[in-house]
XYZ file of C-alpha atoms in Angstrom:
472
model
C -16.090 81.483 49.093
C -13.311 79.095 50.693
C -9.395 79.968 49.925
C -10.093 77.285 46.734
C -10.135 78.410 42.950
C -12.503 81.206 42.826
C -16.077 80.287 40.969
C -19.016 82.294 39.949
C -23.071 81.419 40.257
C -25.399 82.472 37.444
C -27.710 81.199 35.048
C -26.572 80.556 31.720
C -28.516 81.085 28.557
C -28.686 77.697 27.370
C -28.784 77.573 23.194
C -31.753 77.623 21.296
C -31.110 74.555 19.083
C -30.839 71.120 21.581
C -31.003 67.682 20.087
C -33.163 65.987 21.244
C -34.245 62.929 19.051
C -37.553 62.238 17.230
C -40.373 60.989 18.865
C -40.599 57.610 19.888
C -42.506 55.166 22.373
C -41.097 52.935 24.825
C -39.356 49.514 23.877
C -38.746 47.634 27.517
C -41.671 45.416 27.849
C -44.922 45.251 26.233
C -45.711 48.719 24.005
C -48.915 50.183 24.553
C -50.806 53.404 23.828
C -50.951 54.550 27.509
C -46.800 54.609 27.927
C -44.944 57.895 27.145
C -43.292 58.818 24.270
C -39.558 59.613 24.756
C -40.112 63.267 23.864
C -42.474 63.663 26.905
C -39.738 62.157 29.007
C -37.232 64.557 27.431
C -39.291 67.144 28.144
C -39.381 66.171 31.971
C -35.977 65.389 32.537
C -35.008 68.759 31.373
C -37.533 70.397 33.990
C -36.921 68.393 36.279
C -39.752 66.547 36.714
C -39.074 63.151 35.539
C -38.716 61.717 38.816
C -42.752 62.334 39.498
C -43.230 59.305 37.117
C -40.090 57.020 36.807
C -37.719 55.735 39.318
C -34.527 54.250 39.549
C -32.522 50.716 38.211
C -29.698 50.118 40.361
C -27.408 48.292 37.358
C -24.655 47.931 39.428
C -26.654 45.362 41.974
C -26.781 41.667 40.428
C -27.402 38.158 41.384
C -23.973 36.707 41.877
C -23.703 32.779 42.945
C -27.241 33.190 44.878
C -26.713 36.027 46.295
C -27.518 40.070 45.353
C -24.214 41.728 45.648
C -22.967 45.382 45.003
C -20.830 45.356 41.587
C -18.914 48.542 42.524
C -19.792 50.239 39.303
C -21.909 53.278 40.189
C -24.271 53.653 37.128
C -28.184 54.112 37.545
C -30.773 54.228 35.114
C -34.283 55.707 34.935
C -36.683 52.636 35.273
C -39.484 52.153 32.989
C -41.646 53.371 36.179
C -42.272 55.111 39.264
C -41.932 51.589 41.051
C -39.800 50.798 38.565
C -39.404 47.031 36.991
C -36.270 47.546 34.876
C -34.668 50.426 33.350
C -36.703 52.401 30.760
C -35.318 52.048 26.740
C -35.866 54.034 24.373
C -35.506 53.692 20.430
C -34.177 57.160 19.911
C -31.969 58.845 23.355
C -34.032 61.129 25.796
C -31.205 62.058 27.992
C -29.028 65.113 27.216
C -26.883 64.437 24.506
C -23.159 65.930 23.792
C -24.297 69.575 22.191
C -26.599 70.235 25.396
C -23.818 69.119 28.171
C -21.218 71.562 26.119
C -23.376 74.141 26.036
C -24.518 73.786 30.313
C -21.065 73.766 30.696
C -20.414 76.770 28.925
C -17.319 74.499 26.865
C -15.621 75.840 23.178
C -17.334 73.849 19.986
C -17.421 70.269 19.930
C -14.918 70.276 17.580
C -12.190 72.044 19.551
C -9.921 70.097 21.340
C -6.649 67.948 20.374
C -5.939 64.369 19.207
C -5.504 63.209 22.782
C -6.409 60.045 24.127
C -9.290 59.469 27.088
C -8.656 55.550 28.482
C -12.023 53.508 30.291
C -10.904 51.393 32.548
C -13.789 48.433 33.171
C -15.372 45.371 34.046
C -16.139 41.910 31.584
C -16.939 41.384 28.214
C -18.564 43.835 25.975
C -18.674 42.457 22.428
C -21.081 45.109 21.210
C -19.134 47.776 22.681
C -17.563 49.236 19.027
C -21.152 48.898 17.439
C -22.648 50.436 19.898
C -20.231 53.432 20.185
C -20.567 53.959 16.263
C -24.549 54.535 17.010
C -24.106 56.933 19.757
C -21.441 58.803 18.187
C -23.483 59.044 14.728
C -26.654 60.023 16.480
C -24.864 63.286 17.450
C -22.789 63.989 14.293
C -19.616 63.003 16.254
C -16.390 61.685 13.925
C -16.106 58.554 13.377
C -14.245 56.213 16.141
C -13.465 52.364 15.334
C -10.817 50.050 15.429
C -10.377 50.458 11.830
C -9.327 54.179 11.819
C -7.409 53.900 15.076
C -9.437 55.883 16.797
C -10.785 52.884 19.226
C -8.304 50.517 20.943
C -9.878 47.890 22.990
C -7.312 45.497 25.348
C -7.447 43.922 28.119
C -5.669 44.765 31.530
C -2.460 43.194 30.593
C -2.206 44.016 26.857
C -4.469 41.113 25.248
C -7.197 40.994 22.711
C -11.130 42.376 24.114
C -12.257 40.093 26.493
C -14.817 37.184 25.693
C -18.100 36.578 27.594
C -17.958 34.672 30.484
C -20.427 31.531 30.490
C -22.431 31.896 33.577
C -22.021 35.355 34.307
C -24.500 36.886 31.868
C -26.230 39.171 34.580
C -23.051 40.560 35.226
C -21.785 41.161 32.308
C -24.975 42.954 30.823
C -25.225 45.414 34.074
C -21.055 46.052 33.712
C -21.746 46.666 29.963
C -24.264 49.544 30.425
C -21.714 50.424 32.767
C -19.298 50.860 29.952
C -21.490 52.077 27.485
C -21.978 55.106 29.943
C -18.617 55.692 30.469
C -17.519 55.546 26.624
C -20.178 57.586 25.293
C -19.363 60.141 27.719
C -15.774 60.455 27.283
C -16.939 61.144 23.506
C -19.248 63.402 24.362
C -16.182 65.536 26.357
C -14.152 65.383 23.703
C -15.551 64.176 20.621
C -11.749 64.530 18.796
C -10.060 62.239 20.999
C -8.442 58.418 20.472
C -10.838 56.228 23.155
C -8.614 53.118 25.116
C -11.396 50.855 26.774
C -9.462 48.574 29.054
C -10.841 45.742 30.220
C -10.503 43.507 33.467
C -11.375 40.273 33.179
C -14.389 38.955 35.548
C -12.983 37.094 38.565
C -15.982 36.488 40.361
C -13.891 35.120 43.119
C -12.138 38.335 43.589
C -15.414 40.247 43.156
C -16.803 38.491 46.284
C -13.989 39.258 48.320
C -14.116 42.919 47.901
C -18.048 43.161 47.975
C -18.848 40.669 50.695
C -15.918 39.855 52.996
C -14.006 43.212 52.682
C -11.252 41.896 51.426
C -10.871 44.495 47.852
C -6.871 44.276 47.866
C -7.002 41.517 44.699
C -9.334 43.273 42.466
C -7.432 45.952 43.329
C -4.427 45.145 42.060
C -6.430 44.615 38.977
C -7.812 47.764 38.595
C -3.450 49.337 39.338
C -2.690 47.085 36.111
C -5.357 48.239 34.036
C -4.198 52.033 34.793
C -0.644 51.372 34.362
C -1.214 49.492 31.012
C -3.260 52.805 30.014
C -0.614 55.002 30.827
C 1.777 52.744 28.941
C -0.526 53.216 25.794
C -0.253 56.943 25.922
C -3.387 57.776 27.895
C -3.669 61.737 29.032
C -7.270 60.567 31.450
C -7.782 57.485 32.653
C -11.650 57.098 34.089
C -12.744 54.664 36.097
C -16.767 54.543 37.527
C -16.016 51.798 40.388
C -15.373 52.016 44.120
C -14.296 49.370 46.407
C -14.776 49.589 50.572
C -11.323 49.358 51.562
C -12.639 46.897 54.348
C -10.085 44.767 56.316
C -7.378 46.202 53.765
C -7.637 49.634 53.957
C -3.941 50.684 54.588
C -2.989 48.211 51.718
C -5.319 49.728 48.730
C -4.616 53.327 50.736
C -1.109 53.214 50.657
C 0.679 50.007 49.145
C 0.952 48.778 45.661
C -2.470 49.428 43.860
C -2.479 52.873 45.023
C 0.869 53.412 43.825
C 0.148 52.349 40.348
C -2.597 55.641 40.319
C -0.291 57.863 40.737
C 1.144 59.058 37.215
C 1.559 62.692 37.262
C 1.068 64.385 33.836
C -1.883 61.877 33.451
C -5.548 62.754 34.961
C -6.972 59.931 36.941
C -10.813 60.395 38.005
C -12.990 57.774 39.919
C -16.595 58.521 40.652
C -17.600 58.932 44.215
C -19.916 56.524 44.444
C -23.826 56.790 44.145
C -24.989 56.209 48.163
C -24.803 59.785 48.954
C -22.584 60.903 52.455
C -20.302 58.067 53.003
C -18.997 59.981 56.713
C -15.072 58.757 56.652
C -15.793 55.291 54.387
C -14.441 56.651 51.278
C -14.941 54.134 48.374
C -11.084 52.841 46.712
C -10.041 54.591 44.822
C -11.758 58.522 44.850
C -10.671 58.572 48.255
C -6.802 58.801 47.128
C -5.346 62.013 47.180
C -3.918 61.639 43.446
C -7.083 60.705 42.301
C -9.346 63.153 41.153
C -12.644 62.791 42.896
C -16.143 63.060 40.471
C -19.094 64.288 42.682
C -22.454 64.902 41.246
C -25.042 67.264 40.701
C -28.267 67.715 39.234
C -28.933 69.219 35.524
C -32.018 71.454 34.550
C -32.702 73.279 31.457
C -36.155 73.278 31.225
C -37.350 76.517 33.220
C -37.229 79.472 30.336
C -33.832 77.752 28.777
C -31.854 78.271 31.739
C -29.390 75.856 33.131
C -29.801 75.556 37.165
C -27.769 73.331 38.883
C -28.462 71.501 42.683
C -26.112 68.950 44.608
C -27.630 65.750 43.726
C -29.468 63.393 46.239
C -33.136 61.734 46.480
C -35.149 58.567 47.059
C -36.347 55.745 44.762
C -38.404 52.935 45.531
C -36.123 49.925 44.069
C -37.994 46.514 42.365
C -39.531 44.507 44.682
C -39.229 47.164 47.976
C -41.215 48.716 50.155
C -39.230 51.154 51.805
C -37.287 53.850 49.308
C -33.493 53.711 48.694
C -31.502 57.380 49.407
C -28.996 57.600 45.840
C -26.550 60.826 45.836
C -22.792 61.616 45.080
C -20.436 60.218 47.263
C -18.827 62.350 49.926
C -17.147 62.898 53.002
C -13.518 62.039 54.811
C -10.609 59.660 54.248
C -9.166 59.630 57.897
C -5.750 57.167 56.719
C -5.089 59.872 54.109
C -3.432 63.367 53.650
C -5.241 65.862 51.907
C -5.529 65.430 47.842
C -2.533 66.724 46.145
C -3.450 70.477 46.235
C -6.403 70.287 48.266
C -6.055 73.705 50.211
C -6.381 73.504 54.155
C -9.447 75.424 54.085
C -11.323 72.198 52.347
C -9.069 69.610 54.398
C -10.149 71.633 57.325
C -13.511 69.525 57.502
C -11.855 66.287 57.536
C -9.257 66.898 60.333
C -6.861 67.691 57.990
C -6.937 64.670 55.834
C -8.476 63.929 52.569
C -11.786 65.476 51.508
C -13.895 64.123 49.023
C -15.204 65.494 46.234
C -12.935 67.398 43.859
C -15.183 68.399 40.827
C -18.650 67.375 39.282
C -20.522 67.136 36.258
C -24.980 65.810 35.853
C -24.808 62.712 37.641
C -28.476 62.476 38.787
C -30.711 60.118 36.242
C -33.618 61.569 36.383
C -32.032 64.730 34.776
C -29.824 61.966 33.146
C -27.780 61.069 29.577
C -27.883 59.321 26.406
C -26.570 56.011 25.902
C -26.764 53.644 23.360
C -26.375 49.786 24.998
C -27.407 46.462 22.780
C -25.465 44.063 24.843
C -28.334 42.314 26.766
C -27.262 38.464 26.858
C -28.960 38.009 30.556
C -32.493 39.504 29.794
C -32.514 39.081 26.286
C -34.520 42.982 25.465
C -31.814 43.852 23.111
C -31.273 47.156 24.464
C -31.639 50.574 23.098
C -31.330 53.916 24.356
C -30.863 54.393 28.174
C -31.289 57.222 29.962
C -28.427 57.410 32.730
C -27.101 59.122 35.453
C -24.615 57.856 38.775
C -21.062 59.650 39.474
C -20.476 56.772 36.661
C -21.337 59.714 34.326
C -19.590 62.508 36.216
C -16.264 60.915 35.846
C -15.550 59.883 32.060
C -16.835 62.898 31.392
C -14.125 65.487 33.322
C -11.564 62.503 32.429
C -12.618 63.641 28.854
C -12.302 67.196 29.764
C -9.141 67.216 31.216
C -7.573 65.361 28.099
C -9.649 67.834 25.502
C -8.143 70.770 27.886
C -4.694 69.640 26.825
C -2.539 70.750 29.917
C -1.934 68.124 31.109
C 1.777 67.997 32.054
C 0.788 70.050 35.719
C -1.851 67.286 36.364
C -0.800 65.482 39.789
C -4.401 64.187 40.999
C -6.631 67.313 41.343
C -4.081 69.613 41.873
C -4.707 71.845 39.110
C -8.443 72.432 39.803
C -7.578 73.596 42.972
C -5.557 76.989 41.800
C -8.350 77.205 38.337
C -8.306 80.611 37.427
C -11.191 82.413 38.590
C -14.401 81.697 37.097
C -13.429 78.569 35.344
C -15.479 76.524 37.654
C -19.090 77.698 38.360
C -20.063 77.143 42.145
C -23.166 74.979 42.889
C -25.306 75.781 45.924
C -28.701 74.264 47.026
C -29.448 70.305 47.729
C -27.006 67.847 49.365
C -26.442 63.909 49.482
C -27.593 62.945 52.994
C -30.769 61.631 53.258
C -30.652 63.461 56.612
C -29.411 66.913 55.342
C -27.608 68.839 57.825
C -27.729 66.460 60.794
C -26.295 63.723 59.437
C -23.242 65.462 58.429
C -21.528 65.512 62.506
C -18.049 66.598 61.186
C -19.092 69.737 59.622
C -22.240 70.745 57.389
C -20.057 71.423 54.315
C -19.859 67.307 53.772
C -23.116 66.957 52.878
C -24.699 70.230 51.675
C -24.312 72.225 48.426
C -23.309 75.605 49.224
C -21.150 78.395 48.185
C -17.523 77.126 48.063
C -16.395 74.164 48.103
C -18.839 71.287 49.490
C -18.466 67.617 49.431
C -21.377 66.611 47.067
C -19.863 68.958 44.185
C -16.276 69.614 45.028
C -15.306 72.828 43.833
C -18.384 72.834 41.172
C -18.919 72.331 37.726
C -16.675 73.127 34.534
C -16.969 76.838 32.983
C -15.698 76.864 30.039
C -12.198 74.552 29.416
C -10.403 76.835 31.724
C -9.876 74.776 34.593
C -8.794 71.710 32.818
């Protein structure tokens, strides 16, 4: 153990009743005898052995202006294959759905919590976003949330109406809704009884080029410190966001000027996934990497062996469409060189990165191939009309502790992670075994730690996963 919030390693009985959804056969692409029915790929994920025959879909790369460019949202989804074409869909969800991730976690009933409010901060136009949210949350007996009982507000960055779809952009726009549909179904599925704020920047394609191809992120930046302050203005306990941005040629800027200022609200959680490309070395992706940020690692989720729950830091290949050579996904980790340590961040974790900021704080089941439920329709560039995906990316990790931390209610001691860092004992559960460099131990030249699940804190997991509501 490290000097950090003391956490405990078992097994935990994992309950006898798990919803997992009738059986059903594939829906992307042409339906045939010979494809799986979701309850076989239920059956895998849960053991663990999904990845033998499906890969990987990258959403969050698209075709922008002629070029493939990184969105900066970090959601992936199980593809239809082991070289996979597209990502799988389902009719009914295979992924784990609300009742199983509260009972891994070891959380109260579904129904405890209070009437707080969990904001999503994201990307474009979403018009199917309330219908869509009213499928997942019925599939799983969750209350009702819609615009109509209050429960749902949906704005834009500055306070407008939802945002319309942008003519051109439809590519976009579908892989930044599934992005969204992630994030909202998991902030329900932390806390089922709080109000959901989904606030949305517009798509400036402009700005989106800057930060993804010339390194120039300070604009969309600045987009991203309006949407949070407008949340906090609307009464927001957790703000999530699933995006990172390379600081590039603007690092001290988005580090230390005006969008990272507007993050900082203590008394409300804010928690950015660390990205999906595994050790990042001191490239921290804007804005995990700031020390009043909580920072969402990643692990993988089993339940399959004997219904126990075992837990591994979460890394691995995939072959993506139309390559040869396989692609290394895994939760973001590593150093922040520019930056103190996060705002309680003890010196024996800030030890690794020189005394500066270490990422990650916490995680929750982030790899996709022992993946969620989500429910996404919105499919205006490829036309499928969507179903259930099956998803994973520290996309999932983070609206789900952002849910967590609002359902946890104590809130008015939240400055970044500071209050996960003195937990009481054995309300985080340590995770030990796998890491995020495709490498392992060699590629991590600062100090093993970075890159390899062990006991303590590590970068791929943080301090570990939630046990129980004690933490938060």
């Amino acid at each position: 153990m490290t000097g950090t919030a003391g956490k405990t390693r078992r097994s935990i009985a994992l309950a006898a009743a798990m919803v997992v959804g009738p059986v059903v056969t594939l829906t992307a692409g042409p339906v045939s005898a010979a494809l799986p029915k979701s309850q076989e790929i239920a059956a895998s994920l849960r053991a663990g052995t999904l990845g033998s025959s499906h890969g990987v879909h990258d959403i969050c790369q698209a075709e922008v202006d002629g070029r493939t460019i990184d969105l900066g949202c970090h959601a992936q989804l199980v593809g239809s294959g082991r070289a996979e074409a597209g990502p799988l869909t389902t009719s009914a969800p295979a992924g784990y759905g609300p009742a199983e991730l509260n009972t891994a976690y070891r959380l109260p009933p579904l129904t405890t919590g209070p009437a707080a409010t969990v904001a999503i901060v994201g990307v474009g136009a979403y018009p199917a976003l309330e219908a869509d949210l009213g499928k997942y949350r019925a599939q799983y007996g969750l209350p009702k949330c819609d615009t109509a009982n209050g429960c749902l507000t949906v704005t834009d960055f500055k306070g407008g109406p939802p945002l319309q779809p942008s003519p051109g952009y439809a590519q976009v726009e579908e892989s930044y809704a599934a992005e969204t549909a992630l994030d909202i179904d998991m902030a329900s599925a932390a806390c089922p009884t709080c109000k959901l704020v989904m606030v949305q920047i517009p798509l400036d394609i402009g700005r989106l080029l800057s930060a993804a191809a010339l390194g120039l992120p300070a604009a969309l930046a600045d987009d991203f410190g309006s949407a949070v302050t407008h949340a906090a203005k609307l009464g927001a306990g957790a703000v999530s966001m699933s995006y990172g941005l390379p600081t590039g040629l603007q690092a001290e800027y988005v580090g230390t000027g005006a969008p990272a200022k507007a993050l900082h609200h203590p008394g409300m959680a804010v928690v950015a996934s660390s990205g999906d490309k595994g050790y990042n070395g001191d490239k921290q992706l804007w804005p995990a990497q700031l020390p009043w940020v909580t920072a969402a690692g990643g692990v993988s989720l089993k339940t399959g062996d004997h219904g126990a729950v075992t837990m591994s830091a979460w890394g691995g290949k995939f072959v993506p469409k139309g390559a040869k050579e396989p692609k290394w996904v895994g939760a973001g980790s590593g150093c922040a060189p520019g930056l103190p340590p996060a705002i309680g961040q003890p010196a024996s974790v800030s030890v690794h990165c020189g005394n500066h900021r270490a990422v990650a704080d916490i995680s929750a089941d982030a790899d996709p191939l022992t993946g969620v439920a989500v429910y996404d329709s919105y499919t205006p560039h490829s036309g499928t009309g969507g179903g259930w995906l099956t998803a994973g990316g520290t996309s999932a990790a983070a609206p789900y502790l952002a849910g967590l931390y609002a359902r946890g209610g104590h809130l008015a001691a939240v400055d970044g992670p500071n209050t996960l860092y003195r937990a009481p004992a054995g309300t985080i559960q340590d995770v030990a075994g796998g890491g995020n460099a495709q490498d392992g131990a060699a590629a991590c030249k600062v100090a093993k730690e970075l890159c390899l699940g062990g006991t303590g804190w590590d970068g791929p997991t943080g301090l570990g996963v939630p046990n129980g509501l004690g933490a938060f």
